[in-house]
């Protein structure tokens, strides 16, 4: 890692201190989460290489109530890592344990401790630490009620630094330390003992942005995703800078969460939606670490539609603040981030749920991504070119020619969906009507080319129009090729929609038979959408109304759903769609189940479409 100016100064100061063999300790003072621990655990050892053979013994004073707890950590780190010295470490630990038992009575006074510890550590033991750098982190987290701060410094001074010049580095957030001490007399006592024990105090400041490449490498991104994260590094830096986020723990938490999500996403999909995932994950990760995720989650669900709207089209008042009447509630935490980066703001409830609970519903995540992807098509280079053609009056002649050439190349590369191909065909005939040919196609060649493109596009098509007759409507009577292309499109459309409906209804049948109470909104949406499409009324009769399904459904009614075994309770395959609703309404489903509401919606649609009444 390349050090910035601040960490470079810290590194040089530590090297100078280690070489000087001072009789005092060195203190590093920095805010919580500023990266102090990370620097000393991950960076310092590399800094020391080539300058000294000393090894780092890193310990934490978090929660300690006696000095022997720190000594045990030091002994463990020094001796237990070497098989030859394990026995020595065990013996020293045993002696310290005996001392700890006596501390409650006659060895409670610090002076008595200093009398006993030399009997445990002989001069040879102490000399062994001269090749080490002892680092004690989290000084402000000591239990000062049981282990006063002046006692702590006194032991450090007497055992390690004053007589034997052993390198000791103490790390703390001094502001928090003084808050914990509280009383002025204790703070004054701390200042006095610090002056006697500390060579100098160095303020730790580190630019989090310089650490990002190292953090990314440590965050377990799959190899195929790592490059996309690095490509978005400037965007991530912009988020961190805008929010003035300085807490390294929050940043690492964000990257660890990001690795969890991205490793599950197809690389091509992630490339397109990466900034949206990064932004929402950053907001939720920060909210969680700030203790505000529940508030954020509640608000964002209440105003999800408004936020989605802001994500597509920011609305600002003359004062520069968001217009609350037309937008988002002002009390929403982190609203300023959503507004600033509104071009990349999308809701991912699977992400917020994971950060809050630790459980990731991968299926839900994929469904959210698939919902958003079609909305991002306008960002692709090939769709940008198509938009330029639609606004051709703003193009110069060279730009126009280049745009048309690029579109044909993208068509050959199968970049466009069916709808876009038809839009281009529509524009082609628009120009042809004015005797302007976009390509040197001979008779029938353009029709063949477009039909081939449509057939290729069907393989990757997810969403198709349900009103195909609107395509090329203006030109189908004027140009034979336009009519042929429309017929080609209709054939492809029917094949696609039939396949999709067949798979959907077959899946629906299984769920209806196996577990009706697991029916959800999307299942009913399938029923709604298929009923509303005129061409496929027969599918409902075929797949919901066949004899096998009717028999299985009747069996469930009798055996598992506790219906009275009477013939009038059975459903007739010929009227299955309507009788299905009737029976569904009669089933004793829990009151809080959403199914009754969906049944009413389905009932309404059927009534409107067939003028059928269910009493």
XYZ file of C-alpha atoms in Angstrom:
615
model
C 0.000 0.000 0.000
C 1.245 3.423 -0.885
C 1.289 5.612 2.215
C -0.272 9.039 2.090
C 1.485 11.955 3.779
C -0.115 11.300 7.168
C 0.667 7.580 7.369
C 4.124 8.232 5.946
C 4.834 10.571 8.856
C 3.479 8.001 11.322
C 5.609 5.246 9.782
C 8.765 7.355 9.904
C 8.031 8.396 13.500
C 7.614 4.758 14.535
C 10.851 3.757 12.798
C 12.675 6.571 14.554
C 11.185 5.535 17.899
C 12.080 1.855 17.443
C 15.677 2.674 16.488
C 16.113 5.079 19.416
C 15.476 2.395 22.084
C 13.728 5.044 24.154
C 12.915 4.646 27.844
C 9.407 5.886 27.134
C 6.373 4.538 25.264
C 4.976 6.034 22.069
C 1.276 6.974 21.908
C -0.851 7.026 18.747
C -4.056 9.033 19.131
C -6.902 8.715 16.614
C -10.679 8.587 16.405
C -12.611 5.321 16.544
C -12.853 3.753 13.107
C -10.103 5.920 11.630
C -8.052 2.882 10.618
C -5.552 2.789 13.514
C -5.968 -0.915 14.199
C -5.925 -1.734 10.493
C -2.679 0.178 10.033
C -0.903 -1.595 12.889
C -2.245 -5.046 12.015
C -1.938 -4.937 8.230
C 0.503 -2.189 7.239
C 3.165 -1.632 9.899
C 4.879 -5.014 9.471
C 5.541 -4.184 5.803
C 6.825 -0.739 6.774
C 9.293 -2.255 9.254
C 10.721 -4.768 6.783
C 14.227 -3.820 5.753
C 14.672 -1.463 8.693
C 14.497 -3.735 11.711
C 14.268 -7.403 12.663
C 11.897 -6.676 15.511
C 8.589 -8.504 15.530
C 5.221 -6.998 16.385
C 3.238 -8.257 19.383
C -0.262 -6.805 18.959
C -2.662 -6.846 21.936
C -5.907 -5.144 22.923
C -6.792 -3.587 26.282
C -10.510 -3.774 25.532
C -12.330 -4.579 28.791
C -9.258 -5.518 30.842
C -9.457 -4.968 34.598
C -5.908 -5.949 35.581
C -2.487 -5.822 34.021
C -1.986 -9.553 34.123
C -4.695 -9.810 31.426
C -2.487 -7.778 29.096
C 0.598 -9.755 30.117
C -1.168 -13.009 29.288
C -1.901 -11.696 25.797
C 1.720 -10.624 25.346
C 3.021 -13.989 26.543
C 0.599 -15.881 24.321
C 1.585 -13.906 21.221
C 5.312 -14.204 21.940
C 5.745 -17.777 23.104
C 2.822 -19.839 21.832
C 3.637 -19.178 18.171
C 6.938 -21.043 18.581
C 6.837 -24.749 19.471
C 10.151 -24.513 21.311
C 8.858 -21.842 23.668
C 5.326 -23.137 24.337
C 6.354 -24.706 27.659
C 7.865 -21.425 28.777
C 4.676 -19.632 27.823
C 2.569 -22.124 29.731
C 4.692 -21.671 32.840
C 4.511 -17.871 32.686
C 0.748 -18.005 32.124
C 0.365 -20.297 35.137
C 2.374 -17.954 37.334
C 0.292 -14.991 36.182
C -2.911 -16.901 36.943
C -1.697 -17.452 40.514
C -0.959 -13.742 40.747
C -4.446 -12.904 39.479
C -6.018 -14.947 42.280
C -4.074 -12.960 44.870
C -4.818 -9.550 43.380
C -8.086 -9.310 45.291
C -6.245 -9.047 48.601
C -2.634 -8.202 49.402
C -1.495 -7.872 45.751
C -4.201 -5.445 44.823
C -1.903 -2.467 45.360
C 0.146 -1.665 42.274
C 3.374 -1.555 44.258
C 2.906 -5.139 45.389
C 2.262 -6.206 41.802
C 5.567 -4.689 40.768
C 7.264 -6.633 43.528
C 5.808 -9.941 42.358
C 6.025 -9.634 38.565
C 9.868 -9.565 38.500
C 9.763 -12.950 40.246
C 7.794 -14.260 37.292
C 9.794 -12.428 34.609
C 13.516 -12.776 35.230
C 16.040 -10.532 33.493
C 16.513 -13.039 30.671
C 12.759 -13.041 30.015
C 12.691 -9.261 29.852
C 15.702 -9.204 27.517
C 13.754 -11.489 25.185
C 11.310 -8.670 24.503
C 14.018 -6.343 23.199
C 13.537 -7.856 19.751
C 9.809 -7.094 19.853
C 7.537 -4.101 19.442
C 4.674 -4.391 21.918
C 1.510 -2.700 20.681
C -1.399 -2.239 23.089
C -4.568 -1.037 21.349
C -7.876 0.279 22.757
C -6.422 1.949 25.858
C -9.632 3.952 26.265
C -11.581 0.685 26.706
C -9.789 -0.338 29.927
C -12.046 -0.853 32.946
C -10.639 2.113 34.880
C -12.829 1.381 37.918
C -10.811 -1.782 38.563
C -7.553 -0.827 36.897
C -6.801 2.922 37.242
C -5.104 4.632 34.325
C -2.075 5.709 36.348
C -1.549 2.102 37.479
C -1.619 0.949 33.859
C 1.024 3.455 32.768
C 3.069 2.690 35.881
C 3.307 -1.020 35.089
C 4.193 -0.375 31.429
C 6.918 1.994 32.537
C 8.392 -0.217 35.254
C 8.363 -3.551 33.417
C 9.177 -2.642 29.825
C 10.347 0.872 29.043
C 12.094 2.607 31.950
C 14.920 0.135 32.593
C 14.995 -2.090 29.503
C 14.032 0.311 26.669
C 11.576 -2.156 25.144
C 9.515 -0.601 22.352
C 5.904 -0.104 23.477
C 3.284 1.647 21.336
C -0.022 2.579 22.973
C -3.030 3.230 20.713
C -6.105 5.127 21.853
C -8.825 7.628 21.097
C -7.693 10.186 23.654
C -10.919 12.189 23.489
C -12.926 9.065 24.375
C -10.400 8.166 27.063
C -10.914 11.511 28.809
C -14.681 11.197 28.504
C -14.474 7.804 30.186
C -12.264 9.147 32.992
C -14.847 11.854 33.527
C -13.672 13.653 36.631
C -11.222 16.531 36.294
C -8.915 15.124 38.962
C -8.633 11.811 37.099
C -7.909 13.600 33.827
C -5.284 15.705 35.596
C -3.717 12.542 37.055
C -3.706 11.029 33.554
C -1.893 14.067 32.115
C 0.765 13.845 34.839
C 1.471 10.126 34.391
C 1.367 10.505 30.599
C 4.064 13.180 30.736
C 6.286 10.820 32.739
C 5.646 7.747 30.574
C 5.080 8.862 26.962
C 7.855 10.094 24.663
C 5.427 11.788 22.278
C 1.829 11.530 21.080
C 1.242 11.293 17.330
C -2.139 12.200 15.877
C -3.328 9.439 13.549
C -5.028 10.658 10.400
C -5.411 8.480 7.367
C -7.157 9.027 4.064
C -9.604 6.134 3.812
C -9.554 6.409 0.023
C -5.933 5.244 -0.092
C -6.929 2.000 1.616
C -9.693 1.039 -0.810
C -7.630 -1.163 -3.189
C -6.318 -3.154 -0.204
C -9.798 -3.497 1.302
C -11.212 -4.674 -2.031
C -8.542 -7.387 -2.262
C -9.476 -8.562 1.243
C -13.239 -8.627 0.618
C -13.491 -11.989 -1.189
C -14.849 -10.737 -4.496
C -14.945 -13.413 -7.176
C -12.285 -12.854 -9.815
C -14.841 -12.069 -12.535
C -16.420 -9.348 -10.334
C -13.254 -7.751 -8.990
C -12.610 -5.835 -12.211
C -16.112 -4.322 -12.150
C -15.568 -3.099 -8.586
C -12.270 -1.502 -9.596
C -13.994 0.090 -12.599
C -16.456 1.662 -10.132
C -13.749 2.756 -7.700
C -14.098 6.442 -8.600
C -17.853 6.222 -7.994
C -17.274 4.601 -4.589
C -14.739 7.290 -3.705
C -17.298 9.925 -4.659
C -19.835 8.355 -2.272
C -17.318 8.249 0.570
C -16.208 11.822 -0.051
C -19.754 13.180 -0.323
C -20.811 11.559 2.964
C -17.481 12.361 4.646
C -17.368 8.754 5.825
C -14.156 8.212 7.800
C -14.964 5.044 9.715
C -12.916 2.158 8.353
C -15.230 -0.421 9.939
C -18.162 1.011 8.006
C -16.183 0.957 4.750
C -15.079 -2.653 5.270
C -18.656 -3.616 6.196
C -19.862 -2.022 2.958
C -17.323 -3.933 0.832
C -17.989 -7.259 2.572
C -21.716 -6.839 1.914
C -21.008 -5.831 -1.673
C -18.949 -8.986 -2.210
C -21.831 -11.097 -0.897
C -24.279 -9.572 -3.383
C -22.083 -9.303 -6.450
C -20.744 -12.848 -6.242
C -24.315 -14.086 -6.804
C -25.014 -11.895 -9.833
C -24.282 -12.752 -13.451
C -21.267 -10.652 -14.593
C -23.099 -9.152 -17.579
C -26.032 -8.141 -15.407
C -23.766 -6.758 -12.709
C -21.854 -4.673 -15.238
C -25.091 -2.907 -16.138
C -26.553 -2.518 -12.662
C -23.371 -2.184 -10.579
C -23.751 1.494 -9.616
C -27.321 0.918 -8.444
C -26.247 -2.008 -6.240
C -23.235 -0.079 -4.937
C -25.253 3.026 -4.024
C -28.101 1.275 -2.222
C -25.697 -1.051 -0.407
C -23.600 1.944 0.667
C -26.640 3.758 2.080
C -27.918 0.672 3.940
C -24.461 -0.295 5.238
C -23.888 3.218 6.547
C -27.383 3.337 8.065
C -26.761 0.024 9.850
C -23.413 1.129 11.281
C -24.924 4.471 12.303
C -27.744 2.652 14.106
C -30.405 4.107 11.797
C -31.275 1.234 9.469
C -34.634 0.494 11.117
C -35.676 4.132 10.770
C -34.369 4.221 7.216
C -36.106 0.949 6.372
C -39.476 2.087 7.744
C -39.361 5.432 5.972
C -38.100 4.097 2.685
C -40.857 1.509 2.479
C -43.489 4.145 3.196
C -42.131 6.383 0.458
C -40.749 3.837 -1.984
C -42.796 5.118 -4.910
C -41.703 8.695 -4.312
C -38.061 7.695 -4.006
C -38.240 5.641 -7.182
C -39.714 8.721 -8.849
C -36.875 10.878 -7.571
C -34.434 8.267 -8.834
C -35.832 8.773 -12.323
C -36.474 12.523 -12.225
C -35.206 14.710 -9.363
C -37.565 17.529 -8.390
C -35.996 20.555 -6.766
C -37.623 23.671 -5.426
C -36.151 27.118 -6.019
C -34.307 26.823 -2.722
C -32.498 23.719 -3.975
C -34.278 21.447 -1.483
C -36.402 18.560 -2.574
C -40.062 19.416 -2.988
C -41.638 17.325 -0.216
C -45.142 17.593 -1.639
C -43.947 16.023 -4.879
C -41.125 13.912 -3.560
C -39.705 12.325 -0.479
C -40.312 12.923 3.208
C -37.652 15.256 4.596
C -37.204 13.091 7.715
C -35.832 10.144 5.729
C -32.234 9.442 6.822
C -29.646 9.831 4.063
C -32.144 11.488 1.726
C -29.373 13.830 0.587
C -27.417 10.850 -0.794
C -30.453 9.590 -2.710
C -30.969 13.054 -4.164
C -27.312 13.663 -5.029
C -26.970 10.320 -6.812
C -30.581 10.026 -7.982
C -29.507 8.758 -11.422
C -28.380 5.533 -9.752
C -30.956 5.196 -6.992
C -33.019 2.015 -7.047
C -34.694 0.135 -4.214
C -33.369 -3.349 -3.343
C -35.310 -4.645 -0.356
C -33.358 -7.917 -0.528
C -30.203 -5.898 0.234
C -31.664 -3.914 3.132
C -33.165 -7.114 4.587
C -29.796 -8.885 4.392
C -27.901 -6.058 6.069
C -30.512 -5.917 8.825
C -31.001 -9.664 9.430
C -27.946 -11.407 7.952
C -30.177 -13.540 5.692
C -29.978 -13.021 1.932
C -32.907 -14.156 -0.203
C -30.990 -14.731 -3.432
C -34.151 -15.414 -5.439
C -35.617 -12.089 -4.303
C -32.379 -10.288 -5.203
C -32.386 -11.761 -8.707
C -36.043 -10.852 -9.227
C -35.376 -7.247 -8.200
C -32.433 -7.034 -10.587
C -34.445 -8.528 -13.453
C -37.197 -5.996 -12.764
C -34.799 -3.080 -13.089
C -32.663 -4.210 -16.023
C -35.182 -3.357 -18.770
C -35.380 0.171 -17.335
C -31.648 0.610 -17.930
C -31.644 -0.166 -21.632
C -31.364 3.498 -22.560
C -27.883 3.551 -21.008
C -26.435 0.994 -23.450
C -24.332 2.309 -26.323
C -26.515 0.635 -28.949
C -29.675 2.193 -27.526
C -27.977 5.575 -27.328
C -27.288 5.262 -31.071
C -30.920 4.358 -31.706
C -32.073 7.381 -29.705
C -29.780 9.563 -31.802
C -31.394 8.227 -34.970
C -34.833 9.050 -33.575
C -33.547 12.595 -33.056
C -31.708 12.723 -36.377
C -32.442 16.415 -36.930
C -29.842 17.217 -34.275
C -27.134 15.279 -36.128
C -24.680 16.461 -38.737
C -24.462 14.419 -41.941
C -21.242 12.628 -40.815
C -22.827 11.931 -37.411
C -25.972 10.618 -39.076
C -24.004 8.228 -41.317
C -21.905 7.030 -38.382
C -25.030 6.456 -36.288
C -26.742 4.374 -38.991
C -23.560 2.360 -39.596
C -23.215 1.641 -35.871
C -26.843 0.525 -35.579
C -26.433 -2.031 -38.370
C -23.316 -3.367 -36.663
C -25.178 -3.656 -33.352
C -28.055 -5.412 -35.131
C -25.615 -7.981 -36.516
C -24.206 -8.421 -33.006
C -27.696 -9.156 -31.635
C -27.604 -6.214 -29.215
C -31.211 -5.082 -29.652
C -34.400 -6.493 -28.199
C -37.443 -7.127 -30.352
C -39.074 -3.809 -29.589
C -35.935 -1.862 -30.559
C -35.563 -3.789 -33.812
C -39.099 -2.857 -34.785
C -38.484 0.764 -33.857
C -35.507 0.788 -36.198
C -37.543 -0.888 -38.961
C -40.206 1.748 -38.468
C -37.582 4.489 -38.847
C -36.140 2.730 -41.915
C -39.499 2.949 -43.703
C -39.910 6.519 -42.474
C -36.803 7.508 -44.442
C -37.668 5.222 -47.358
C -40.964 7.061 -47.708
C -38.858 10.152 -48.544
C -36.664 8.098 -50.908
C -33.784 7.942 -48.426
C -32.272 4.471 -48.076
C -30.317 3.734 -44.913
C -28.486 0.851 -46.581
C -27.886 -0.594 -50.033
C -30.234 -3.546 -49.578
C -31.682 -5.153 -52.700
C -35.336 -6.175 -52.910
C -36.436 -8.358 -49.966
C -32.959 -8.173 -48.351
C -33.963 -5.724 -45.634
C -37.003 -7.829 -44.734
C -34.841 -10.965 -44.489
C -32.210 -9.135 -42.448
C -34.745 -7.788 -39.923
C -36.574 -11.125 -39.608
C -33.262 -12.837 -38.880
C -32.530 -10.206 -36.223
C -35.964 -10.781 -34.676
C -35.438 -14.538 -34.550
C -32.071 -14.093 -32.842
C -33.477 -11.578 -30.371
C -36.166 -13.981 -29.183
C -33.517 -16.073 -27.416
C -32.688 -13.285 -24.983
C -36.038 -11.510 -24.921
C -37.765 -11.243 -21.546
C -40.408 -8.579 -22.061
C -42.439 -8.274 -25.259
C -45.219 -5.959 -26.270
C -48.756 -7.301 -25.982
C -49.965 -4.973 -28.740
C -47.972 -6.136 -31.788
C -50.525 -4.747 -34.229
C -49.298 -1.233 -33.424
C -45.853 -1.917 -34.915
C -45.293 -0.711 -38.482
C -49.009 0.121 -38.676
C -48.355 3.204 -40.794
C -46.237 1.426 -43.407
C -47.654 -2.108 -43.698
C -50.059 -1.111 -46.476
C -47.473 0.949 -48.373
C -44.434 -1.350 -48.259
C -44.693 -5.107 -48.737
C -41.526 -5.597 -46.693
C -43.118 -3.786 -43.761
C -46.098 -6.139 -43.826
C -43.816 -9.188 -44.046
C -41.731 -7.957 -41.115
C -44.888 -7.427 -39.078
C -46.081 -10.958 -39.887
C -42.660 -12.289 -38.888
C -42.920 -10.374 -35.639
C -46.426 -11.705 -34.945
C -45.231 -15.294 -35.400
C -42.288 -14.736 -33.075
C -44.464 -12.927 -30.563
C -47.016 -15.726 -30.408
C -44.290 -18.344 -30.070
C -42.648 -16.407 -27.249
C -45.804 -15.572 -25.339
C -47.193 -19.088 -25.749
C -43.984 -20.607 -24.401
C -43.886 -18.167 -21.506
C -47.538 -18.723 -20.623
C -47.245 -22.487 -20.918
C -44.329 -22.558 -18.479
C -46.023 -20.093 -16.136
C -49.335 -21.920 -16.031
C -47.700 -25.310 -15.594
C -45.790 -23.904 -12.619
C -49.003 -22.371 -11.337
C -50.789 -25.715 -11.549
C -48.168 -27.372 -9.371
C -48.498 -24.693 -6.716
C -52.299 -24.774 -6.835
C -52.300 -28.496 -6.260
C -49.446 -28.737 -3.761
C -49.866 -25.706 -1.530
C -52.616 -23.219 -2.213
C -51.779 -21.164 0.880
C -48.396 -20.352 -0.645
C -50.128 -18.576 -3.505
C -48.702 -15.061 -3.681
C -49.205 -11.826 -5.549
C -47.051 -12.796 -8.509
C -49.068 -16.004 -8.968
C -52.288 -14.061 -9.193
C -50.600 -11.558 -11.477
C -49.962 -14.420 -13.886
C -53.671 -15.213 -13.877
C -54.596 -11.551 -14.362
C -52.216 -10.968 -17.243
C -53.156 -14.130 -19.089
C -56.884 -13.453 -18.813
C -56.406 -9.939 -20.181
C -54.599 -11.113 -23.317
C -57.250 -11.947 -25.888
C -55.230 -14.428 -27.903
C -54.630 -16.791 -25.015
C -58.023 -17.364 -23.418
C -57.624 -20.976 -24.455
C -54.610 -21.426 -22.212
C -56.685 -20.990 -19.081
C -59.081 -23.670 -20.258
C -56.222 -25.913 -21.342
C -54.045 -25.680 -18.259
C -56.394 -24.736 -15.444
C -59.396 -26.490 -16.877
C -58.078 -29.884 -17.881
C -59.502 -33.016 -16.300
C -56.298 -33.983 -14.498
C -56.079 -30.650 -12.732
C -59.804 -30.688 -11.910
C -59.481 -34.166 -10.418
C -56.466 -33.218 -8.300
C -58.090 -29.983 -7.198
C -61.276 -31.814 -6.160
C -59.180 -34.327 -4.246
C -57.497 -31.503 -2.339
C -60.874 -29.925 -1.617
C -62.128 -33.151 -0.071
C -59.075 -34.526 1.728
C -56.912 -31.592 2.770
C -58.985 -28.424 2.655
C -61.851 -29.856 4.748
C -64.704 -29.267 2.330
C -67.932 -31.232 2.744
C -67.806 -34.208 0.448
C -70.736 -33.290 -1.767
C -70.818 -33.369 -5.517
C -71.752 -29.688 -5.785
C -68.405 -28.801 -4.231
C -66.523 -30.275 -7.137
C -65.373 -28.123 -10.010
C -66.232 -28.658 -13.633
C -63.236 -28.423 -15.983
C -65.343 -26.529 -18.516
C -66.031 -23.778 -15.975
C -62.857 -24.248 -13.984
C -61.601 -20.657 -13.995
C -64.746 -19.313 -12.389
C -65.412 -22.216 -10.063
C -61.787 -22.091 -8.976
C -62.416 -18.584 -7.637
C -65.628 -19.675 -5.942
C -63.906 -22.530 -4.124
C -60.871 -20.429 -3.323
C -63.080 -17.872 -1.582
C -64.645 -20.599 0.542
C -61.375 -22.068 1.793
C -60.609 -21.260 5.428
C -57.405 -19.288 4.882
C -55.859 -17.259 7.690
C -57.383 -13.816 8.077
C -54.082 -12.038 7.526
C -53.441 -13.839 4.256
C -53.380 -11.532 1.211
C -55.068 -14.151 -0.962
C -58.666 -12.929 -0.406
C -57.711 -9.529 -1.761
C -56.194 -11.058 -4.864
C -59.270 -13.206 -5.314
C -61.441 -10.097 -5.369
C -59.193 -8.525 -7.992
C -59.307 -11.641 -10.126
C -63.052 -11.832 -9.678
C -63.404 -8.211 -10.800
C -61.326 -8.807 -13.923
C -63.372 -11.852 -14.855
C -66.625 -10.012 -14.291
C -65.520 -7.112 -16.461
C -64.266 -9.371 -19.221
C -66.998 -12.004 -19.327
C -69.884 -10.174 -17.612
C -69.970 -13.145 -15.295
C -71.373 -12.821 -11.779
C -70.413 -15.035 -8.882
C -73.002 -15.028 -6.161
